[in-house]
Amino acid sequence: MIITRRRFSLMAAAALSTAAVRTASAQQPIVIKFSHVVANDTPKGKGALKFKELAEKYTGGKVKVEVYPNSSLFKDKEEIEALQLGSVQMLAPSTAKFAPLGAKEFEALDLPWLFADDATYDRAMKGEIGKWLFKKLESKGISGLAYWDNGFHMVSANRPLLNPSDFQGLKFRISGSKIADQYFRLLGSLPQIMAFSEVYQALQTGVVDGCENTPSNYVTQKFDEVQKHITVSNHAHLQYAVIVNSKFWGGLPADVRTSLDKAMAEATDYTNSIAQKENEDALAEIKKKGATTLHYLTPDQTKAWRQAMAPTYQWAKGRVGQEVLDLIAKNLDVKMN
Ligand code: LMR
């Protein structure tokens, strides 16, 4: 294996963090570095800070949680590698970014119009689907602790996106999922994976023409200021999985882990309880700022988008496998083709 400079520094940091666990008995707090890519003022950002507050309280200071928001420590791809190497201990990536962990099945959650509403999403993640997906991580040395909600995607460009033909020839930034890649291709556009921290500039300079995301991410990253038209399409859902390195988590003293589990359960309830309102408020702010024009699809337009993207379901078999699709079909009562 070629050891690059970046990889070397990740490995050095990993050795340091193992040392941090060992010295816990000598009264040094155990440090949990929690890296993520969005702003503090979003559902995930607030959830991470809530976890910090509760974890430090419930462990009586035995644990210190350092939250690194806004890609300040690592960008999307690097943070996954850093977790595997142990140089960060906790992440909450969007489930669209799990293929590099060897768990492409998570991308099934990106299927267009999969969740009829928030309640359906919630039921899926709390039930068999959420549990089944977390099992897929075990063999990768990763443990899934919770799912955090961030609502439904909007989509934007510098022209109104009202009919499938409006997407023709436009370049769209996507976050990582091949399912999203597929539905953008079916609309005749050119999807491109890009780290979240690079999106604003890419939109501003025209490296890409458009993107998809939730209102809270648009407003905190100012995407609305560099996109003339946003369609509130709700065409796909954005959710996170809070994950830890299994070796790190399993190596924690049992009483500490119990307290952290409690902190995570409460932080999860909190995050999921604010997600919808945070996005409603963000959308209201975008409207008020008036830097962009918001569009809402008519029932006929929605039907045309759904029809254009529908072949993604058939295509998905080859990407995520039949098993997860069958599980979803059974639990959500949706047809897979
Ligand atoms: C994105 O990269 O678009 C999002 O997944 C960022 C995030 O974590 O919400």
Coordinates of N, CA, C and O and ligand atoms in Angstrom, one line a residue, residues 37-38 44 76 92-94 96-97 150 153 173-175 194-196 199 212-214 217 223 238 240, ligand 1:
V37 N -20.2 17.8 8.0 CA -19.9 18.7 6.9 C -20.9 19.9 6.8 O -20.7 20.8 6.0
V38 N -21.9 19.9 7.6 CA -22.9 21.0 7.5 C -22.7 22.0 8.6 O -21.9 21.9 9.5
K44 N -28.7 18.5 11.7 CA -27.5 17.7 12.1 C -26.6 18.4 13.0 O -26.1 17.9 14.0
D76 N -16.1 15.2 2.9 CA -16.9 14.0 2.8 C -16.2 12.6 2.8 O -16.3 11.8 3.6
A92 N -21.8 11.6 11.1 CA -23.2 11.4 10.7 C -23.4 11.7 9.2 O -24.0 12.7 8.9
P93 N -22.7 10.9 8.3 CA -22.8 11.2 6.9 C -24.2 10.9 6.4 O -25.0 10.1 7.0
S94 N -24.6 11.6 5.3 CA -25.8 11.3 4.6 C -25.7 9.8 4.1 O -24.6 9.4 3.7
A96 N -26.4 8.6 1.5 CA -26.1 8.6 0.1 C -24.6 8.4 -0.1 O -24.1 8.2 -1.2
K97 N -23.8 8.5 1.0 CA -22.4 8.5 0.9 C -21.8 7.2 1.5 O -20.6 7.1 1.9
N150 N -33.3 14.7 7.9 CA -33.2 16.1 7.4 C -34.1 16.4 6.2 O -33.8 17.2 5.4
H153 N -35.6 16.7 -0.4 CA -34.8 17.5 -1.3 C -35.6 18.5 -2.1 O -36.6 18.2 -2.6
R173 N -24.7 18.9 -9.4 CA -23.9 18.3 -8.3 C -24.7 17.3 -7.5 O -25.8 17.6 -7.1
I174 N -24.1 16.1 -7.3 CA -24.8 15.1 -6.4 C -23.8 14.8 -5.3 O -22.6 14.9 -5.5
S175 N -24.3 14.2 -4.2 CA -23.5 14.0 -3.1 C -22.7 12.7 -3.1 O -21.7 12.5 -2.4
M194 N -19.5 15.6 -5.9 CA -18.6 16.7 -5.5 C -18.8 16.8 -4.0 O -19.9 16.6 -3.4
A195 N -17.7 17.1 -3.3 CA -17.8 17.3 -1.8 C -18.7 18.5 -1.5 O -18.8 19.5 -2.2
F196 N -19.4 18.4 -0.4 CA -20.4 19.4 0.0 C -19.7 20.8 0.2 O -20.3 21.8 -0.2
V199 N -19.5 23.0 -3.1 CA -20.7 23.2 -3.9 C -21.0 24.7 -4.2 O -21.2 25.1 -5.3
E212 N -29.2 19.6 -5.7 CA -30.3 19.2 -4.9 C -29.9 19.3 -3.5 O -28.8 19.0 -3.1
N213 N -30.8 19.7 -2.6 CA -30.6 19.6 -1.1 C -31.8 20.0 -0.4 O -32.8 20.4 -1.0
T214 N -31.7 20.0 0.9 CA -32.8 20.4 1.8 C -32.8 21.9 2.1 O -31.7 22.5 2.0
N217 N -30.0 23.1 4.4 CA -28.6 23.2 3.8 C -28.5 24.3 2.7 O -27.5 24.9 2.6
F223 N -26.7 28.6 -0.9 CA -26.9 28.1 -2.3 C -28.0 29.0 -3.0 O -27.9 29.2 -4.2
L238 N -33.4 13.1 2.5 CA -32.0 13.2 3.0 C -32.0 12.8 4.5 O -32.7 13.3 5.3
Y240 N -29.4 10.9 7.7 CA -28.0 10.6 8.1 C -28.0 9.3 9.0 O -29.0 9.0 9.7
Ligands
LMR1 C1 -24.6 16.8 0.8 O1 -23.5 16.5 0.7 O2 -25.3 17.4 0.0 C2 -25.3 16.6 2.2 O3 -25.3 15.2 2.4 C3 -24.6 17.3 3.3 C4 -25.2 16.9 4.6 O4 -24.5 16.2 5.3 O5 -26.4 17.3 4.8

